[in-house]
Coordinates of C-alpha atoms and ligand atoms in Angstrom, one line a residue:
X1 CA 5.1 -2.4 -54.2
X2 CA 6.0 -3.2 -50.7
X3 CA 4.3 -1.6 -47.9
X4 CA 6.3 -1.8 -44.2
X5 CA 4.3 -1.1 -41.3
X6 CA 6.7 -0.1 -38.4
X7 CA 5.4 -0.7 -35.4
X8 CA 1.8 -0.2 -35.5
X9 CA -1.6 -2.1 -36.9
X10 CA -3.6 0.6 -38.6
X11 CA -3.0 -2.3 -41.5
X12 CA -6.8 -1.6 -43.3
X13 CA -6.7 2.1 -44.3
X14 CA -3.2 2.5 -45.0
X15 CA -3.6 -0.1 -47.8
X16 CA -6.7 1.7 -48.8
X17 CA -5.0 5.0 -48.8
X18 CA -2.2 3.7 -51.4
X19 CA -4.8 2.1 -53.3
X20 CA -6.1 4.8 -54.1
X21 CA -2.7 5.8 -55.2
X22 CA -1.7 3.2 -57.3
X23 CA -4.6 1.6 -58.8
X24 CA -3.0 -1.2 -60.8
X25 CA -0.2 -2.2 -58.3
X26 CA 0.1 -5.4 -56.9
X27 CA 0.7 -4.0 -52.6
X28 CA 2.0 -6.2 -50.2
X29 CA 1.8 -5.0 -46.9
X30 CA 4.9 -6.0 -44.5
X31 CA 5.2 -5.7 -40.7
X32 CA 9.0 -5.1 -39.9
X33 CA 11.0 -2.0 -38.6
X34 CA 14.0 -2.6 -41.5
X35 CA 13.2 -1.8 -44.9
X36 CA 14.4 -3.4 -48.1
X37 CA 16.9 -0.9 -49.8
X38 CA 17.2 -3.5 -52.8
X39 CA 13.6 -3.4 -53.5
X40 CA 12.2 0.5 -54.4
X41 CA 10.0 2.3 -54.4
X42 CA 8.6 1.5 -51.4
X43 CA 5.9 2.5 -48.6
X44 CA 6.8 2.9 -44.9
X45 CA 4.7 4.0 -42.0
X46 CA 5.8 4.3 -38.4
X47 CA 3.9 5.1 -34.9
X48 CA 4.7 5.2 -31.8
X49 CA 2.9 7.0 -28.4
X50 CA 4.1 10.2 -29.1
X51 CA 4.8 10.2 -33.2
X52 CA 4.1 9.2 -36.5
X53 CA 6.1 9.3 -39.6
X54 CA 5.5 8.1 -43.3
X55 CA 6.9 8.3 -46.5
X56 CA 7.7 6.8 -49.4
X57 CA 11.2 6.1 -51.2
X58 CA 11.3 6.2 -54.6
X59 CA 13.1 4.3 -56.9
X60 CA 16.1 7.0 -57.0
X61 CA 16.2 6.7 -53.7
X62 CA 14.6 10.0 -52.9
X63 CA 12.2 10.3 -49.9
X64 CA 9.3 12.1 -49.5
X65 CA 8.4 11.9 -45.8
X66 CA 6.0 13.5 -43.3
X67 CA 6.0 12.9 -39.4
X68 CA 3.8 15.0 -36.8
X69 CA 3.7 14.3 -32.9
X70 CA 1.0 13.3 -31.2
X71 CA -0.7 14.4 -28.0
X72 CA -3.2 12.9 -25.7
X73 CA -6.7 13.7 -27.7
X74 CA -4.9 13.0 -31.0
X75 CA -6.1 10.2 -33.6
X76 CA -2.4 8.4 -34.1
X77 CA -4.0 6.5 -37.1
X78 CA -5.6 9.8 -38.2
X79 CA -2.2 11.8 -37.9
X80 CA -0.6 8.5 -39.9
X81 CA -2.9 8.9 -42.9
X82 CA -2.5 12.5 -43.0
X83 CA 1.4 12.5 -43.3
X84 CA 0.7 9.2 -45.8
X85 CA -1.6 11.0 -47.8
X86 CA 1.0 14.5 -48.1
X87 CA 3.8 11.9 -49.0
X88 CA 2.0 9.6 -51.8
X89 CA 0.4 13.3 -53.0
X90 CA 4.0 15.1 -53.3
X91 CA 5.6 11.2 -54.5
X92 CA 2.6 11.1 -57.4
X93 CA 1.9 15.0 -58.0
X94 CA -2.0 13.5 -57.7
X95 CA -5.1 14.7 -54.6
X96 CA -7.8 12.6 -54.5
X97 CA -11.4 14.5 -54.7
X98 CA -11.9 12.5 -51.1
X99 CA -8.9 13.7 -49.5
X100 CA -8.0 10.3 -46.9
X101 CA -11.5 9.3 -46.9
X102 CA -11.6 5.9 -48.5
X103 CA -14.7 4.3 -46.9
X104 CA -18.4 3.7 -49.0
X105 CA -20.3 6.1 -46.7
X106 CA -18.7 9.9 -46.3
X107 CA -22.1 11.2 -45.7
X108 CA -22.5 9.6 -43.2
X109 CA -19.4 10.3 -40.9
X110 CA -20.5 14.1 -42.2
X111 CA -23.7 13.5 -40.6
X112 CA -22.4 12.1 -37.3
X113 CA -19.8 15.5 -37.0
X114 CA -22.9 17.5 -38.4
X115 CA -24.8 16.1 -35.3
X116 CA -22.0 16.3 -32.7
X117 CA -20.7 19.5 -33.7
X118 CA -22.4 21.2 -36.5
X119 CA -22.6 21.4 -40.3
X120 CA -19.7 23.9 -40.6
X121 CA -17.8 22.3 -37.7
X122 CA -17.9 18.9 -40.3
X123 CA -16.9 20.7 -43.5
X124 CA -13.9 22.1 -41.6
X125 CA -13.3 18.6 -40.5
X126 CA -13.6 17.4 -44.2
X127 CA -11.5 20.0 -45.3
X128 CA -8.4 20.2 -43.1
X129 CA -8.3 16.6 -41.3
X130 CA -9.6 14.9 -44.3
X131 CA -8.5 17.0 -47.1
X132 CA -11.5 16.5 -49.3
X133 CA -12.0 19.1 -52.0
X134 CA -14.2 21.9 -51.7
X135 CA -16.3 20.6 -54.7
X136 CA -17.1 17.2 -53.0
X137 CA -17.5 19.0 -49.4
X138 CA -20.1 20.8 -51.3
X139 CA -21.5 18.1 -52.5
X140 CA -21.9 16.2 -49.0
X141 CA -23.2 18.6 -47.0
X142 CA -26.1 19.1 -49.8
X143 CA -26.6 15.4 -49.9
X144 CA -26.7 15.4 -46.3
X145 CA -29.3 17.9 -46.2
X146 CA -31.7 16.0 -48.6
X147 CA -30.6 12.6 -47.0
X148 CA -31.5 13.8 -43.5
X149 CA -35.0 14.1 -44.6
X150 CA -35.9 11.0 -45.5
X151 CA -34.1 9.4 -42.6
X152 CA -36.1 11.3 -40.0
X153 CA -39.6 9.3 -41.2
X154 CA -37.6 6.0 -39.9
X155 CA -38.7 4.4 -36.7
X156 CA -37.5 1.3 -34.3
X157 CA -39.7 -1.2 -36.2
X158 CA -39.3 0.2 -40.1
X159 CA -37.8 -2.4 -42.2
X160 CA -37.1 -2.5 -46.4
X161 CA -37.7 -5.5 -48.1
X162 CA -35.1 -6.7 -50.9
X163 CA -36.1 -9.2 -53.7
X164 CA -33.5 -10.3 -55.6
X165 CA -33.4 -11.6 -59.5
X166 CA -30.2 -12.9 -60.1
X167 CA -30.7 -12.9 -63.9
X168 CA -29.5 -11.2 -66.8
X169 CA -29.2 -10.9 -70.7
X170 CA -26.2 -11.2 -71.3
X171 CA -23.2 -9.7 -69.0
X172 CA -21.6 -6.3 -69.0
X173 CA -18.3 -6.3 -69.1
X174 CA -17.8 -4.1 -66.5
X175 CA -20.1 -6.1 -63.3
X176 CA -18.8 -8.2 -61.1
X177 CA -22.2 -9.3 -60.2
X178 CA -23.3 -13.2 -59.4
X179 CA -26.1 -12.9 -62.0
X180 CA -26.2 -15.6 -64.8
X181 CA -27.0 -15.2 -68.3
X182 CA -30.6 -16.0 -69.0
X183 CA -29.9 -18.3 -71.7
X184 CA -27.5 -20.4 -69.3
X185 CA -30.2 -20.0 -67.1
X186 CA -33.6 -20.6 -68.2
X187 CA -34.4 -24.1 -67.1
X188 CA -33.5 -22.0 -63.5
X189 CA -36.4 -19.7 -63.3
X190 CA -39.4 -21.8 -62.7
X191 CA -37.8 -23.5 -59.9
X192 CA -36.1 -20.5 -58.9
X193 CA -39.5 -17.9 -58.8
X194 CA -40.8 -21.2 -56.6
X195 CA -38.4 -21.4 -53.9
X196 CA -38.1 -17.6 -53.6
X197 CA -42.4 -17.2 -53.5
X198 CA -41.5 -19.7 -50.4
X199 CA -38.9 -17.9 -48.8
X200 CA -41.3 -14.9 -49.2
X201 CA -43.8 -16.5 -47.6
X202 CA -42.1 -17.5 -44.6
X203 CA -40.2 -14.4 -44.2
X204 CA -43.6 -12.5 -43.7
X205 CA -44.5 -14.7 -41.4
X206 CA -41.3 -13.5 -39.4
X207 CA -41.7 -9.9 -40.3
X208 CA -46.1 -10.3 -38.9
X209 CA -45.0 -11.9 -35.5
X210 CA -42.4 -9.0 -35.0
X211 CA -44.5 -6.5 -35.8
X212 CA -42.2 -4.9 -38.0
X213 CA -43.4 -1.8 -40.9
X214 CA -42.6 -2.2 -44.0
X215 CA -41.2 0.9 -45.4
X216 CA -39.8 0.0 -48.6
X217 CA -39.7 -2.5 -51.7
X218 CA -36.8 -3.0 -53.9
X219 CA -36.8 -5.8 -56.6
X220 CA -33.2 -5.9 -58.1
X221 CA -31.0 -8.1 -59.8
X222 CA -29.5 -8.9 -62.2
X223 CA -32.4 -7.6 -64.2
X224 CA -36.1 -8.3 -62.7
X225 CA -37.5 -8.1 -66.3
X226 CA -35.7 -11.0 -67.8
X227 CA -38.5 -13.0 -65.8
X228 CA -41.7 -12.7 -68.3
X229 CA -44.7 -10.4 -67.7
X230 CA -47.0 -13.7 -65.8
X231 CA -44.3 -14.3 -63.7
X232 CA -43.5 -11.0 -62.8
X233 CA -47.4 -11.0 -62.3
X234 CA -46.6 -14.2 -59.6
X235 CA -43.8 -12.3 -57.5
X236 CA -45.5 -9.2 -57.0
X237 CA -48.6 -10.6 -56.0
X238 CA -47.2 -13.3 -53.5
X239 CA -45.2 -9.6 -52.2
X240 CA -48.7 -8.0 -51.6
X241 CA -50.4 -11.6 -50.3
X242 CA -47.9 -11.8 -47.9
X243 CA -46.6 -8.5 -46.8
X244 CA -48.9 -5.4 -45.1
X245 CA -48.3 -2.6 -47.6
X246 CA -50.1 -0.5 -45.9
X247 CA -47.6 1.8 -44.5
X248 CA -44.8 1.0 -47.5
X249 CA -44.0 3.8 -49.2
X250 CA -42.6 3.3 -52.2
X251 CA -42.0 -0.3 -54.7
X252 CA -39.2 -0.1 -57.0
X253 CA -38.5 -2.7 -59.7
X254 CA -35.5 -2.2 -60.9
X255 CA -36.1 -2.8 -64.7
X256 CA -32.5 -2.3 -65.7
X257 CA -32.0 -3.3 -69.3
X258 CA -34.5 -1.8 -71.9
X259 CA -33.9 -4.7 -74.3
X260 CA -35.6 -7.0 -71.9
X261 CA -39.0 -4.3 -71.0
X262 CA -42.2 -4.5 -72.6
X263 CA -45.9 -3.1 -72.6
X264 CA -47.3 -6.4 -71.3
X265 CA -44.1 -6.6 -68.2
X266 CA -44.8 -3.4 -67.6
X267 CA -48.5 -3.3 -66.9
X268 CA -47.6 -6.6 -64.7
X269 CA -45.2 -4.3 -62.6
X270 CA -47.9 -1.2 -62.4
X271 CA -50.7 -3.2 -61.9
X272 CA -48.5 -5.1 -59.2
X273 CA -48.5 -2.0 -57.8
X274 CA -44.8 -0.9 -58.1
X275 CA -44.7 2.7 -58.3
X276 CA -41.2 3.6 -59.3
X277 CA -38.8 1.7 -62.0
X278 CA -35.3 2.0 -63.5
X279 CA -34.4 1.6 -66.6
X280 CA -30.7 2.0 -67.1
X281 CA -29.0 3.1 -70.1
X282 CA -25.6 3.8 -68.8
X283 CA -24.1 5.4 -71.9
X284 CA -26.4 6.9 -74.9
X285 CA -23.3 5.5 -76.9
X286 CA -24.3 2.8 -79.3
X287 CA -20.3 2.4 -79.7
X288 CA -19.7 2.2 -76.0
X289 CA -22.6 0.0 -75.2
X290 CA -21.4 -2.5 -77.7
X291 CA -17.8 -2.2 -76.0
X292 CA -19.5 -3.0 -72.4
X293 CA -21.5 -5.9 -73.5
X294 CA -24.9 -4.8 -73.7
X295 CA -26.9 -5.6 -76.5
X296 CA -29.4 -2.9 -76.5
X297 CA -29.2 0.9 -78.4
X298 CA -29.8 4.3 -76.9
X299 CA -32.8 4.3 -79.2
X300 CA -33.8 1.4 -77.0
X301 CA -33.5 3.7 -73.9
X302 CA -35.9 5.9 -75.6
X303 CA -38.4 3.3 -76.2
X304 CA -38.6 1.5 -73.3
X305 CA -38.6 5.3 -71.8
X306 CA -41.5 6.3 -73.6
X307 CA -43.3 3.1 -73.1
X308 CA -43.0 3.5 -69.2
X309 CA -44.8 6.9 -69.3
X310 CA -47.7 5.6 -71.6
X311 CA -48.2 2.9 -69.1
X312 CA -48.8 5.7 -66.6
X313 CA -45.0 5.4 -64.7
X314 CA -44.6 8.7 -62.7
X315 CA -41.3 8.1 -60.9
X316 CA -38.6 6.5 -63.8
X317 CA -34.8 5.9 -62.6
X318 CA -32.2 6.4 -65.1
X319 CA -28.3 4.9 -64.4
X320 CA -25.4 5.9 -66.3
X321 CA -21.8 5.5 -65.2
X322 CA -19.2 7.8 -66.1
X323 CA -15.4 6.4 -67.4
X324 CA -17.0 3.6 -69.5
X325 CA -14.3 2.5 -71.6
X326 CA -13.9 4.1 -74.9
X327 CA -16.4 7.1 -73.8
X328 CA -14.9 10.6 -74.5
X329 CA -15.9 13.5 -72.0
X330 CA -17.9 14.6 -74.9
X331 CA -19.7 11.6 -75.5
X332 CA -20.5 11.1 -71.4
X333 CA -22.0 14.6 -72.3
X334 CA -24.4 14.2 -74.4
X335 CA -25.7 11.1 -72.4
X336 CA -26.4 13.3 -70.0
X337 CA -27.9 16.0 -71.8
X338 CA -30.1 13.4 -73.5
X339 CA -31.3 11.9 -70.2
X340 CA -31.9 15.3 -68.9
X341 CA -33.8 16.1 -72.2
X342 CA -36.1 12.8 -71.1
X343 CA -36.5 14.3 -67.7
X344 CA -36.7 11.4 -65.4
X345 CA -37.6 12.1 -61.9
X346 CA -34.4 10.9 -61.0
X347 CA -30.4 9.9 -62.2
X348 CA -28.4 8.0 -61.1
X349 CA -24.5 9.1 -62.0
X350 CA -21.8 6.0 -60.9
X351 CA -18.3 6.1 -61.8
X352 CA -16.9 3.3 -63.0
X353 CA -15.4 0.6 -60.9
X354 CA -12.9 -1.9 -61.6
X355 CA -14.3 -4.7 -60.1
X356 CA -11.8 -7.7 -59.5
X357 CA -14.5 -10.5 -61.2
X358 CA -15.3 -8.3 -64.0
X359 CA -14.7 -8.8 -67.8
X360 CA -13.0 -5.5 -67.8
X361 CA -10.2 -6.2 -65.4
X362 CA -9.6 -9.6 -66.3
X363 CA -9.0 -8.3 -70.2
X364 CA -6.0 -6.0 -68.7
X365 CA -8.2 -2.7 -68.3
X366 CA -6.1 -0.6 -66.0
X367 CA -6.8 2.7 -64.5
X368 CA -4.4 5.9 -65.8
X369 CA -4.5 9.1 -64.3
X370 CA -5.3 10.8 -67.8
X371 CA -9.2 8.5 -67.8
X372 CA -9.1 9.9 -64.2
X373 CA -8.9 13.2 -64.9
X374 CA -11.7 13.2 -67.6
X375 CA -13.8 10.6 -65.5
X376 CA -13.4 14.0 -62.7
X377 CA -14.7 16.6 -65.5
X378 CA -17.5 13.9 -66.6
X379 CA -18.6 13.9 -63.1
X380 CA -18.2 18.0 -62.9
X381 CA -20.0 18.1 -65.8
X382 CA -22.9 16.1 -64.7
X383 CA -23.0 17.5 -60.9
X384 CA -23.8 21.4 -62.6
X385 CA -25.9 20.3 -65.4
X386 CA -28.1 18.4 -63.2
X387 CA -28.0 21.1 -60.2
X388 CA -29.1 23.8 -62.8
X389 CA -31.8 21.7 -64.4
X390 CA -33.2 21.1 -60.7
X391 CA -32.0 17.6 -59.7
X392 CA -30.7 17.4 -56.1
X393 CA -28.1 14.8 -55.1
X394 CA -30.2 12.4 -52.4
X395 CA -27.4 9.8 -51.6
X396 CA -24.2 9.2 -52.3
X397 CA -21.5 6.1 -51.7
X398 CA -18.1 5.1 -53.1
X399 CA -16.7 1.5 -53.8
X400 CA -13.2 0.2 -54.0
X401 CA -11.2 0.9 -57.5
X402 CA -13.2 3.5 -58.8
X403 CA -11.9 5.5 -61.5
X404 CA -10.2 8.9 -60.1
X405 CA -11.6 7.7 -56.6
X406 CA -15.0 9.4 -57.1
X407 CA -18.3 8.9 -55.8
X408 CA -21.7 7.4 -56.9
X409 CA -24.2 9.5 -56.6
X410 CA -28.4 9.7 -56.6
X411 CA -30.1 12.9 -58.1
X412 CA -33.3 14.1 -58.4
X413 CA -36.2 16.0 -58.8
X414 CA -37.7 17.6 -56.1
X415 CA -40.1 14.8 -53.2
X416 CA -39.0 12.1 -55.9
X417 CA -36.1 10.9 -53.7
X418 CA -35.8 7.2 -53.1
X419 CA -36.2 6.2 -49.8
X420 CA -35.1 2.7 -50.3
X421 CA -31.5 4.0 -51.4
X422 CA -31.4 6.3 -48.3
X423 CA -32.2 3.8 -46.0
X424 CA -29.7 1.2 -47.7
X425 CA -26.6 3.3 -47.9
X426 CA -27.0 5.0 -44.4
X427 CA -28.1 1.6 -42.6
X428 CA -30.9 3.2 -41.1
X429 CA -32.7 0.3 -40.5
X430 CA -32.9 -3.3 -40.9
X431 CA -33.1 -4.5 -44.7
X432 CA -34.7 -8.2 -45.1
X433 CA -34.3 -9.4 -48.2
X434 CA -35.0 -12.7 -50.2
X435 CA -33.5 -14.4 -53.4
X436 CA -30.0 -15.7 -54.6
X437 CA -27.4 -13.2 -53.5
X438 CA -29.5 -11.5 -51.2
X439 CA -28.0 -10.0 -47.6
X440 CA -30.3 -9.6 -45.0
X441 CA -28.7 -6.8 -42.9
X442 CA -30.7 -6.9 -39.3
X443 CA -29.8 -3.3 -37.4
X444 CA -30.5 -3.3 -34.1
X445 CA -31.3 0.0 -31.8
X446 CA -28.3 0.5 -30.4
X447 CA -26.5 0.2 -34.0
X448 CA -25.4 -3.2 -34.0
X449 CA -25.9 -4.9 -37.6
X450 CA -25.7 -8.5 -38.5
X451 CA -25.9 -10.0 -41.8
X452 CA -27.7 -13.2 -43.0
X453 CA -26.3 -14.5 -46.1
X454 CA -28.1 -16.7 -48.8
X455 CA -26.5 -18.6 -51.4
X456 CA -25.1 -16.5 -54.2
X457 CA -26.2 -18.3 -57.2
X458 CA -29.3 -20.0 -58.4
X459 CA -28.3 -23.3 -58.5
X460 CA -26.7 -23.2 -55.6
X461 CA -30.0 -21.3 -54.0
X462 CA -32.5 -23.8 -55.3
X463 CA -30.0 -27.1 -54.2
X464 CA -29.6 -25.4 -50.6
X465 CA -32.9 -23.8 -50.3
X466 CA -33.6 -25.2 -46.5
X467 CA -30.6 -24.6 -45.2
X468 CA -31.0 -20.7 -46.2
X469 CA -34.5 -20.2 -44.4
X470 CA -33.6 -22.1 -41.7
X471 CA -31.0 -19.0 -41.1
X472 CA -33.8 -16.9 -41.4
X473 CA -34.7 -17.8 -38.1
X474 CA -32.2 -15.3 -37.0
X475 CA -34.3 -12.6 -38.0
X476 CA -36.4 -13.3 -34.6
X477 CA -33.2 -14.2 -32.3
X478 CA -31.8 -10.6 -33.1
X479 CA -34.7 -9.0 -32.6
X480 CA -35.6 -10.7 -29.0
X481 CA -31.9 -10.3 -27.8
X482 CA -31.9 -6.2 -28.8
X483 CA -35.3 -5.9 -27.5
X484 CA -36.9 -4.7 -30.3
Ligands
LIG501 S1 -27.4 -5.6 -66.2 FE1 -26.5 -5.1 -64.3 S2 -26.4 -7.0 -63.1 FE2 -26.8 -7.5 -65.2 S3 -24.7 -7.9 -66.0 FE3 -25.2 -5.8 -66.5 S4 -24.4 -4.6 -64.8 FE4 -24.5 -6.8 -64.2

């Protein structure tokens, strides 16, 4: 579908608005001030200093169109989206839970207005400037509330450290992620768990002339327990050798799949001293799990679940992602029923996304607006069941090409929130991170953020491994020219 922009360059969102739209369209955006009559339906936008004006023409030729003037104060790209987003909503007969908002972090632009103006001041905003539904302004300003607590125990030097284990069983068919399958990979590790001990070293080193605290530890993946218990045993301890944990509040491992977690892994994990660990079932399905690619079963879940608490876990993660393909609503249900019937401290609820890389979209899978509609009600379903079995929601972000535009969203049970999430999503403060994959994202006072980028896969990691560290060196750079 062909998109004409007439006279302005608010080119990003108004791609992302009709996006949003149509999911499975191929959009090309066009800068010209004549449109093609042959060619319909098609998307036009037009601003000048004193109006805007959008619409679209469908393939009967009708047109649904908006315009508004604009005065001094007034947002043009703002008043563009909104008579966009009343066009593609009359055009499709479809609002989106967001309203225009199609960036990862709404709670935090609710925070900002929540500062500058006031909490109701930013739910008005949400509501008539944004058009976000009353269910998902709800749901903001009580993330924001929980959110704001953790972000408060941040200070000028705080940093999170990110380890990443770009390894997995198998792969599910919905990830777009650079891990590689363990069995490709397995002549990998040893040299692998080498180079990033290394870059671990030397990255302390950094951290220890800057004086910076360490607030929070967050080994991810890929799945950190496709390493074995001895070398899991290896990467935490070079962590504690190197790092002052004395301040560090919490140590996730993210344990992810429960087909790869045992006893002996995790007692190396808890005697590491990791206090928290996810194990993600994502659907309590055995028929849906098979359909995504993972070889494990619910039962698994259970296990691994059960096996964590013996080993003395007291803060356990669950994932699960609503709109898998092939679950019903009631299915997505009882998944979460069942989790709740666990009672980990927290859940984790992501909608699915259709990531371009993934299995999923390559095979064809394309977004309706009926799997929409029950991917909403799954999400309903799991924001009351949670609320009322006292999970609060802690943080919340959204991705590109997620099904009915939702959200992803963090709950749990009361002081069990993870701090590490928080201080990701809202980019409180600078996160350092080591491994293939991993982005170091260096935030300065004043709210400048640079990124360092390391190689994205392990070979790639291990052939390259100087060049990555020598970009490390940035670390102290940034911090000298913010005066930090
Ligand atoms: S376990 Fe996670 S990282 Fe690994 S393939 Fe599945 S979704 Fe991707």
């Amino acid at each position: 579908m062909l998109i004409y922009l007439n006279n302005h360059n608010y080119r990003y969102e108004t791609e992302n608005l009709c996006r949003a739209f149509f999911p499975n369209e191929k959009l090309e955006i066009i800068n010209s001030d004549s449109y093609n009559e042959d060619i319909l339906p098609y998307i036009f936008t037009y601003a000048d200093k004193s109006s805007v004006k959008a619409g679209i023409c469908s393939a009967d030729g009708n047109l649904f169109i908006y315009d508004n003037t604009i005065n001094e104060n007034d947002d043009a790209e703002l008043r563009l989206e909104q008579c966009l987003y009343r066009a593609l909503c009359d055009y499709t007969g479809i609002s989106q839970p967001w309203g225009i908002l199609t960036g990862v972090r709404p709670i935090k632009l609710f925070r900002k207005l929540s500062d500058e103006k006031g909490a109701d001041f930013a739910k008005q905003y949400f509501k008539e400037e944004l058009f976000v539904s009353e269910n998902k302004i709800k749901l903001a300003a009580l993330t924001e509330s929980h959110e704001r607590k953790i972000l408060n125990v941040s200070k000028d030097n705080s940093f999170s450290l990110y380890v990443s284990i770009p390894f997995c069983p198998t792969r599910c068919s919905y990830c777009s992620f650079v891990s590689q399958s363990i069995k490709q990979a397995k002549k990998l590790i040893t040299p692998y768990l080498e180079l990033l001990c290394d870059e671990i070293t030397q990255t302390a080193k950094i951290v220890k002339k800057l004086n910076l605290k360490l607030e929070s530890i967050y080994i991810g993946g890929g799945t950190p327990t496709t390493l074995e218990a001895h070398e899991l045993t290896k990467l935490i301890g070079c962590i504690r050798k190197n790092f002052d944990l004395s301040a560090c509040r919490e140590f996730t491992v993210e344990a992810g799949r429960p087909d790869t977690i045992t006893e002996e892994k995790l007692n190396a994990i808890i005697n590491g001293g990791a206090d928290r660990i996810s194990i993600n079932p994502q659907t309590m399905n055995d028929d849906v799990l098979k359909e995504i690619g993972r070889k494990h079963s619910a039962q698994q879940t259970v296990e691994a679940y059960n096996l964590a608490r013996k080993v003395g876990f007291s803060h356990i993660n669950t994932d699960v992602i609503a709109g898998l393909p092939t679950e019903s609503f009631e299915s997505f249900k009882s998944t979460i029923d069942a989790l709740i019937d666990l009672s980990p401290e927290s859940i984790t609820v992501h909608t699915l996304s259709m990531k371009r890389s993934s299995y999923l979209t390559a095979d064809g899978m394309r977004l309706y607006k009926k799997d929409a509609e029950i991917c909403s009600d799954m999400v309903e379903y799991s924001i009351n069941r949670l609320l009322e079995s006292g999970y609060h929601p802690y943080y919340l972000y959204r991705q590109s090409k997620m099904l009915g535009n939702l959200e992803n969203t963090g709950w749990c049970k009361p002081s069990k929130d993870c701090y590490y999430n928080v201080f990701i999503m809202d980019e409180t403060h600078s996160i350092i991170a080591c491994g293939a994959g991993a982005v170091t994202k260096l935030k300065a006072k004043n709210g400048v953020i640079e990124r360092i980028f390391n190689f994205k896969y392990p070979y790639e990691y291990i052939d390259r491994y100087n060049e990555q560290i020598e970009r490390k060196g940035r670390i102290e750079e940034f911090y000298e020219q913010y005066k930090m």
